[in-house]
């Protein structure tokens, strides 16, 4: 008999784009109803660079939170060529910063202020290693002559491996891994306990062929882009392994329909509307629902040196719809991943 009810410790989302303003108000309730904590990405326009920026952004998030939600946003600093190591260290000591995010300049959405050359931030990385503050990495090279499907694997060889050698105590999360190479590399470092990896729900569910199924599918376009089926399988195998370095990070990244359905559409899949249901679908397809709690609720806090949640949540096997569209007050809206489809599991709240 397959199980009809899943109870797990309240999960956390270790990679979220909450945006700001009306978009923040529209998307935050979806993340806050399922997750206890979330690592909030700093790629706003302008980006969250200083501890003062992060404090102000955290206030805006908390102000947008509907009553009755116990949700803790964990703030990150957007690393730039001119980041002040003292400000980062102070922000970490004062509990403002949970991590620092590295976007190679122009690798993805709102990354124009990212790091142009790692040699410019070696001093900041040294300080972070000293205080144990994790570096979260968008792991793609920006060299446009490298095939878009190879940019993660090339990054691992040419940037990440040397970086870990130069900073032997720096704690790092390779974000939203999409390749077999990434899974193998993360495993190769497992003994050190200092390299983690987030895996999104959409990368567990789609491969690159889905982007072109019956026509071009802008709502499945994200960065790093989905890869071949063999890579999707490697990600599923890593997620269901229960191994400590692999944990949940949705990379839910809302963009308006207008910004997605255009000649040059933005990268990002909005998965927050049904995040846990999507992960449950992927784990059940792999026959590994019993491994969901380690991935969603245990491995992440252990990596971040935070307590695991005491509270529990329930998923029920009740078919439930993914909303068609999340409307924004000034018009336009955000289309959820698998919008309009029915999912077999439904998040039923806390117990
Ligand atoms: O698809 C993505 N969207 N990848 C990223 O790295 C950024 C994100 C966004 O902010 O929209
Ligand atoms: Zn992201």
mmCIF file of N, CA and C in Angstrom, residues 62-148:
data_model
loop_
_atom_site.group_PDB
_atom_site.id
_atom_site.type_symbol
_atom_site.label_atom_id
_atom_site.label_comp_id
_atom_site.label_asym_id
_atom_site.label_seq_id
_atom_site.Cartn_x
_atom_site.Cartn_y
_atom_site.Cartn_z
ATOM 1 N N UNK A 62 9.619 41.144 6.295
ATOM 2 C CA UNK A 62 8.799 40.879 7.489
ATOM 3 C C UNK A 62 7.514 41.701 7.455
ATOM 4 N N UNK A 63 7.592 42.920 6.897
ATOM 5 C CA UNK A 63 6.393 43.764 6.792
ATOM 6 C C UNK A 63 5.402 43.183 5.787
ATOM 7 N N UNK A 64 5.909 42.460 4.789
ATOM 8 C CA UNK A 64 5.028 41.889 3.760
ATOM 9 C C UNK A 64 4.438 40.540 4.173
ATOM 10 N N UNK A 65 4.911 40.021 5.293
ATOM 11 C CA UNK A 65 4.483 38.688 5.739
ATOM 12 C C UNK A 65 3.075 38.767 6.324
ATOM 13 N N UNK A 66 2.141 37.965 5.796
ATOM 14 C CA UNK A 66 0.786 38.011 6.374
ATOM 15 C C UNK A 66 0.811 37.531 7.827
ATOM 16 N N UNK A 67 -0.189 37.978 8.604
ATOM 17 C CA UNK A 67 -0.271 37.566 10.021
ATOM 18 C C UNK A 67 -0.320 36.048 10.116
ATOM 19 N N UNK A 68 0.250 35.547 11.181
ATOM 20 C CA UNK A 68 0.111 34.120 11.461
ATOM 21 C C UNK A 68 1.201 33.254 10.868
ATOM 22 N N UNK A 69 2.119 33.828 10.116
ATOM 23 C CA UNK A 69 3.214 33.030 9.554
ATOM 24 C C UNK A 69 4.451 33.168 10.436
ATOM 25 N N UNK A 70 5.030 32.044 10.820
ATOM 26 C CA UNK A 70 6.307 32.083 11.550
ATOM 27 C C UNK A 70 7.392 31.734 10.544
ATOM 28 N N UNK A 71 7.916 32.733 9.896
ATOM 29 C CA UNK A 71 8.872 32.504 8.812
ATOM 30 C C UNK A 71 10.100 33.370 9.054
ATOM 31 N N UNK A 72 11.263 32.787 8.910
ATOM 32 C CA UNK A 72 12.500 33.537 9.138
ATOM 33 C C UNK A 72 13.276 33.680 7.833
ATOM 34 N N UNK A 73 13.376 34.920 7.325
ATOM 35 C CA UNK A 73 14.231 35.127 6.153
ATOM 36 C C UNK A 73 15.696 35.192 6.584
ATOM 37 N N UNK A 74 16.533 34.438 5.917
ATOM 38 C CA UNK A 74 17.976 34.441 6.189
ATOM 39 C C UNK A 74 18.633 35.232 5.056
ATOM 40 N N UNK A 75 19.314 36.297 5.422
ATOM 41 C CA UNK A 75 19.741 37.267 4.420
ATOM 42 C C UNK A 75 21.147 36.960 3.877
ATOM 43 N N UNK A 76 21.340 37.394 2.625
ATOM 44 C CA UNK A 76 22.640 37.186 1.978
ATOM 45 C C UNK A 76 23.145 38.513 1.417
ATOM 46 N N UNK A 77 24.460 38.593 1.285
ATOM 47 C CA UNK A 77 25.100 39.759 0.662
ATOM 48 C C UNK A 77 25.466 39.397 -0.769
ATOM 49 N N UNK A 78 25.285 40.367 -1.635
ATOM 50 C CA UNK A 78 25.642 40.191 -3.056
ATOM 51 C C UNK A 78 27.097 40.636 -3.193
ATOM 52 N N UNK A 79 27.952 39.693 -3.504
ATOM 53 C CA UNK A 79 29.386 39.984 -3.581
ATOM 54 C C UNK A 79 29.689 40.795 -4.849
ATOM 55 N N UNK A 80 30.424 41.887 -4.659
ATOM 56 C CA UNK A 80 30.854 42.696 -5.815
ATOM 57 C C UNK A 80 32.374 42.840 -5.753
ATOM 58 N N UNK A 81 32.926 43.415 -6.795
ATOM 59 C CA UNK A 81 34.381 43.631 -6.826
ATOM 60 C C UNK A 81 34.846 44.499 -5.665
ATOM 61 N N UNK A 82 33.926 45.326 -5.115
ATOM 62 C CA UNK A 82 34.343 46.287 -4.081
ATOM 63 C C UNK A 82 33.706 46.006 -2.719
ATOM 64 N N UNK A 83 33.226 44.784 -2.506
ATOM 65 C CA UNK A 83 32.622 44.447 -1.207
ATOM 66 C C UNK A 83 33.614 44.710 -0.073
ATOM 67 N N UNK A 84 33.069 45.290 1.018
ATOM 68 C CA UNK A 84 33.887 45.630 2.184
ATOM 69 C C UNK A 84 33.878 44.446 3.168
ATOM 70 N N UNK A 85 35.026 43.819 3.352
ATOM 71 C CA UNK A 85 35.116 42.626 4.215
ATOM 72 C C UNK A 85 34.686 42.937 5.645
ATOM 73 N N UNK A 86 34.982 44.153 6.122
ATOM 74 C CA UNK A 86 34.607 44.509 7.500
ATOM 75 C C UNK A 86 33.088 44.560 7.652
ATOM 76 N N UNK A 87 32.421 45.112 6.646
ATOM 77 C CA UNK A 87 30.960 45.208 6.703
ATOM 78 C C UNK A 87 30.339 43.803 6.704
ATOM 79 N N UNK A 88 30.912 42.912 5.876
ATOM 80 C CA UNK A 88 30.395 41.534 5.830
ATOM 81 C C UNK A 88 30.595 40.864 7.191
ATOM 82 N N UNK A 89 31.791 41.009 7.749
ATOM 83 C CA UNK A 89 32.101 40.353 9.026
ATOM 84 C C UNK A 89 31.202 40.897 10.132
ATOM 85 N N UNK A 90 30.993 42.219 10.133
ATOM 86 C CA UNK A 90 30.119 42.828 11.141
ATOM 87 C C UNK A 90 28.681 42.337 10.956
ATOM 88 N N UNK A 91 28.229 42.314 9.700
ATOM 89 C CA UNK A 91 26.864 41.842 9.405
ATOM 90 C C UNK A 91 26.654 40.401 9.856
ATOM 91 N N UNK A 92 27.685 39.584 9.679
ATOM 92 C CA UNK A 92 27.577 38.183 10.114
ATOM 93 C C UNK A 92 27.531 38.120 11.637
ATOM 94 N N UNK A 93 28.409 38.891 12.283
ATOM 95 C CA UNK A 93 28.472 38.864 13.758
ATOM 96 C C UNK A 93 27.157 39.350 14.361
ATOM 97 N N UNK A 94 26.507 40.282 13.680
ATOM 98 C CA UNK A 94 25.250 40.841 14.210
ATOM 99 C C UNK A 94 24.030 40.023 13.769
ATOM 100 N N UNK A 95 24.261 38.901 13.103
ATOM 101 C CA UNK A 95 23.150 38.015 12.736
ATOM 102 C C UNK A 95 22.344 38.504 11.550
ATOM 103 N N UNK A 96 22.899 39.436 10.775
ATOM 104 C CA UNK A 96 22.187 39.915 9.582
ATOM 105 C C UNK A 96 22.459 38.988 8.401
ATOM 106 N N UNK A 97 23.709 38.637 8.213
ATOM 107 C CA UNK A 97 24.071 37.805 7.067
ATOM 108 C C UNK A 97 24.211 36.340 7.462
ATOM 109 N N UNK A 98 23.508 35.479 6.697
ATOM 110 C CA UNK A 98 23.679 34.035 6.868
ATOM 111 C C UNK A 98 24.669 33.488 5.852
ATOM 112 N N UNK A 99 24.940 34.278 4.791
ATOM 113 C CA UNK A 99 25.810 33.804 3.722
ATOM 114 C C UNK A 99 26.089 34.959 2.762
ATOM 115 N N UNK A 100 26.999 34.713 1.837
ATOM 116 C CA UNK A 100 27.343 35.694 0.791
ATOM 117 C C UNK A 100 27.168 34.997 -0.556
ATOM 118 N N UNK A 101 26.588 35.722 -1.515
ATOM 119 C CA UNK A 101 26.302 35.100 -2.819
ATOM 120 C C UNK A 101 27.269 35.603 -3.886
ATOM 121 N N UNK A 102 27.845 34.670 -4.588
ATOM 122 C CA UNK A 102 28.738 35.005 -5.704
ATOM 123 C C UNK A 102 28.023 34.769 -7.032
ATOM 124 N N UNK A 103 27.772 35.877 -7.727
ATOM 125 C CA UNK A 103 27.337 35.783 -9.125
ATOM 126 C C UNK A 103 28.525 36.183 -9.986
ATOM 127 N N UNK A 104 29.041 35.292 -10.813
ATOM 128 C CA UNK A 104 30.007 35.785 -11.801
ATOM 129 C C UNK A 104 29.296 36.868 -12.627
ATOM 130 N N UNK A 105 29.950 38.001 -12.883
ATOM 131 C CA UNK A 105 29.293 39.130 -13.551
ATOM 132 C C UNK A 105 28.631 38.679 -14.850
ATOM 133 N N UNK A 106 27.338 39.019 -14.965
ATOM 134 C CA UNK A 106 26.541 38.737 -16.165
ATOM 135 C C UNK A 106 26.231 37.262 -16.413
ATOM 136 N N UNK A 107 26.336 36.445 -15.354
ATOM 137 C CA UNK A 107 26.018 35.020 -15.541
ATOM 138 C C UNK A 107 24.520 34.797 -15.663
ATOM 139 N N UNK A 108 23.712 35.667 -15.016
ATOM 140 C CA UNK A 108 22.273 35.397 -14.967
ATOM 141 C C UNK A 108 21.513 36.682 -14.659
ATOM 142 N N UNK A 109 20.204 36.551 -14.328
ATOM 143 C CA UNK A 109 19.342 37.694 -14.037
ATOM 144 C C UNK A 109 19.946 38.599 -12.953
ATOM 145 N N UNK A 110 19.965 39.890 -13.210
ATOM 146 C CA UNK A 110 20.461 40.889 -12.244
ATOM 147 C C UNK A 110 21.842 40.543 -11.682
ATOM 148 N N UNK A 111 22.749 40.150 -12.539
ATOM 149 C CA UNK A 111 24.094 39.813 -12.056
ATOM 150 C C UNK A 111 25.141 40.764 -12.628
ATOM 151 N N UNK A 112 24.677 41.890 -13.184
ATOM 152 C CA UNK A 112 25.619 42.830 -13.809
ATOM 153 C C UNK A 112 26.623 43.385 -12.810
ATOM 154 N N UNK A 113 26.219 43.431 -11.520
ATOM 155 C CA UNK A 113 27.142 43.962 -10.497
ATOM 156 C C UNK A 113 27.997 42.855 -9.887
ATOM 157 N N UNK A 114 27.929 41.660 -10.446
ATOM 158 C CA UNK A 114 28.658 40.529 -9.881
ATOM 159 C C UNK A 114 30.163 40.670 -10.035
ATOM 160 N N UNK A 115 30.853 39.626 -9.593
ATOM 161 C CA UNK A 115 32.309 39.679 -9.524
ATOM 162 C C UNK A 115 32.911 39.466 -10.915
ATOM 163 N N UNK A 116 33.806 40.390 -11.326
ATOM 164 C CA UNK A 116 34.408 40.289 -12.657
ATOM 165 C C UNK A 116 35.634 39.387 -12.632
ATOM 166 N N UNK A 117 36.292 39.315 -11.464
ATOM 167 C CA UNK A 117 37.495 38.477 -11.354
ATOM 168 C C UNK A 117 37.656 38.101 -9.886
ATOM 169 N N UNK A 118 37.749 36.806 -9.631
ATOM 170 C CA UNK A 118 37.788 36.369 -8.220
ATOM 171 C C UNK A 118 38.969 36.951 -7.454
ATOM 172 N N UNK A 119 40.025 37.333 -8.188
ATOM 173 C CA UNK A 119 41.189 37.876 -7.463
ATOM 174 C C UNK A 119 40.825 39.172 -6.744
ATOM 175 N N UNK A 120 39.725 39.816 -7.178
ATOM 176 C CA UNK A 120 39.318 41.066 -6.521
ATOM 177 C C UNK A 120 38.656 40.840 -5.161
ATOM 178 N N UNK A 121 38.226 39.615 -4.896
ATOM 179 C CA UNK A 121 37.504 39.369 -3.632
ATOM 180 C C UNK A 121 38.225 38.361 -2.736
ATOM 181 N N UNK A 122 39.477 38.102 -3.029
ATOM 182 C CA UNK A 122 40.214 37.103 -2.231
ATOM 183 C C UNK A 122 40.231 37.495 -0.755
ATOM 184 N N UNK A 123 40.369 38.793 -0.470
ATOM 185 C CA UNK A 123 40.416 39.252 0.924
ATOM 186 C C UNK A 123 39.097 38.976 1.647
ATOM 187 N N UNK A 124 37.982 39.209 0.946
ATOM 188 C CA UNK A 124 36.664 38.954 1.546
ATOM 189 C C UNK A 124 36.502 37.452 1.806
ATOM 190 N N UNK A 125 36.936 36.645 0.843
ATOM 191 C CA UNK A 125 36.789 35.188 0.993
ATOM 192 C C UNK A 125 37.626 34.689 2.172
ATOM 193 N N UNK A 126 38.801 35.269 2.354
ATOM 194 C CA UNK A 126 39.669 34.913 3.487
ATOM 195 C C UNK A 126 38.944 35.186 4.808
ATOM 196 N N UNK A 127 38.327 36.376 4.899
ATOM 197 C CA UNK A 127 37.586 36.729 6.118
ATOM 198 C C UNK A 127 36.426 35.768 6.342
ATOM 199 N N UNK A 128 35.707 35.450 5.267
ATOM 200 C CA UNK A 128 34.562 34.544 5.388
ATOM 201 C C UNK A 128 35.013 33.172 5.870
ATOM 202 N N UNK A 129 36.142 32.702 5.328
ATOM 203 C CA UNK A 129 36.670 31.397 5.759
ATOM 204 C C UNK A 129 36.973 31.444 7.258
ATOM 205 N N UNK A 130 37.525 32.566 7.692
ATOM 206 C CA UNK A 130 37.891 32.715 9.106
ATOM 207 C C UNK A 130 36.696 32.657 10.044
ATOM 208 N N UNK A 131 35.554 33.187 9.589
ATOM 209 C CA UNK A 131 34.382 33.216 10.483
ATOM 210 C C UNK A 131 33.357 32.126 10.136
ATOM 211 N N UNK A 132 33.649 31.321 9.116
ATOM 212 C CA UNK A 132 32.747 30.206 8.772
ATOM 213 C C UNK A 132 31.497 30.635 8.031
ATOM 214 N N UNK A 133 31.536 31.817 7.396
ATOM 215 C CA UNK A 133 30.354 32.310 6.663
ATOM 216 C C UNK A 133 30.327 31.680 5.266
ATOM 217 N N UNK A 134 29.257 30.964 4.928
ATOM 218 C CA UNK A 134 29.254 30.256 3.643
ATOM 219 C C UNK A 134 29.200 31.178 2.419
ATOM 220 N N UNK A 135 29.875 30.745 1.374
ATOM 221 C CA UNK A 135 29.818 31.396 0.063
ATOM 222 C C UNK A 135 28.892 30.563 -0.814
ATOM 223 N N UNK A 136 27.859 31.201 -1.335
ATOM 224 C CA UNK A 136 26.886 30.519 -2.193
ATOM 225 C C UNK A 136 27.201 30.888 -3.634
ATOM 226 N N UNK A 137 27.376 29.879 -4.476
ATOM 227 C CA UNK A 137 27.912 30.165 -5.806
ATOM 228 C C UNK A 137 26.937 29.834 -6.927
ATOM 229 N N UNK A 138 26.721 30.825 -7.792
ATOM 230 C CA UNK A 138 26.089 30.530 -9.083
ATOM 231 C C UNK A 138 27.213 29.986 -9.963
ATOM 232 N N UNK A 139 27.221 28.695 -10.190
ATOM 233 C CA UNK A 139 28.383 28.039 -10.787
ATOM 234 C C UNK A 139 28.311 27.884 -12.291
ATOM 235 N N UNK A 140 28.430 28.996 -12.994
ATOM 236 C CA UNK A 140 28.515 28.918 -14.458
ATOM 237 C C UNK A 140 29.569 29.911 -14.929
ATOM 238 N N UNK A 141 30.397 29.472 -15.877
ATOM 239 C CA UNK A 141 31.325 30.433 -16.473
ATOM 240 C C UNK A 141 30.536 31.376 -17.365
ATOM 241 N N UNK A 142 31.091 32.563 -17.543
ATOM 242 C CA UNK A 142 30.371 33.575 -18.318
ATOM 243 C C UNK A 142 30.932 33.727 -19.728
ATOM 244 N N UNK A 143 31.966 32.967 -20.037
ATOM 245 C CA UNK A 143 32.578 33.005 -21.370
ATOM 246 C C UNK A 143 31.541 32.528 -22.396
ATOM 247 N N UNK A 144 31.091 33.456 -23.224
ATOM 248 C CA UNK A 144 30.008 33.142 -24.171
ATOM 249 C C UNK A 144 30.430 32.138 -25.241
ATOM 250 N N UNK A 145 31.721 31.887 -25.358
ATOM 251 C CA UNK A 145 32.156 30.888 -26.339
ATOM 252 C C UNK A 145 32.005 29.464 -25.785
ATOM 253 N N UNK A 146 31.755 29.351 -24.472
ATOM 254 C CA UNK A 146 31.489 28.021 -23.894
ATOM 255 C C UNK A 146 30.008 27.714 -24.094
ATOM 256 N N UNK A 147 29.722 26.539 -24.607
ATOM 257 C CA UNK A 147 28.341 26.129 -24.851
ATOM 258 C C UNK A 147 27.521 26.278 -23.564
ATOM 259 N N UNK A 148 26.282 26.791 -23.685
ATOM 260 C CA UNK A 148 25.465 27.079 -22.495
ATOM 261 C C UNK A 148 25.222 25.814 -21.665
#
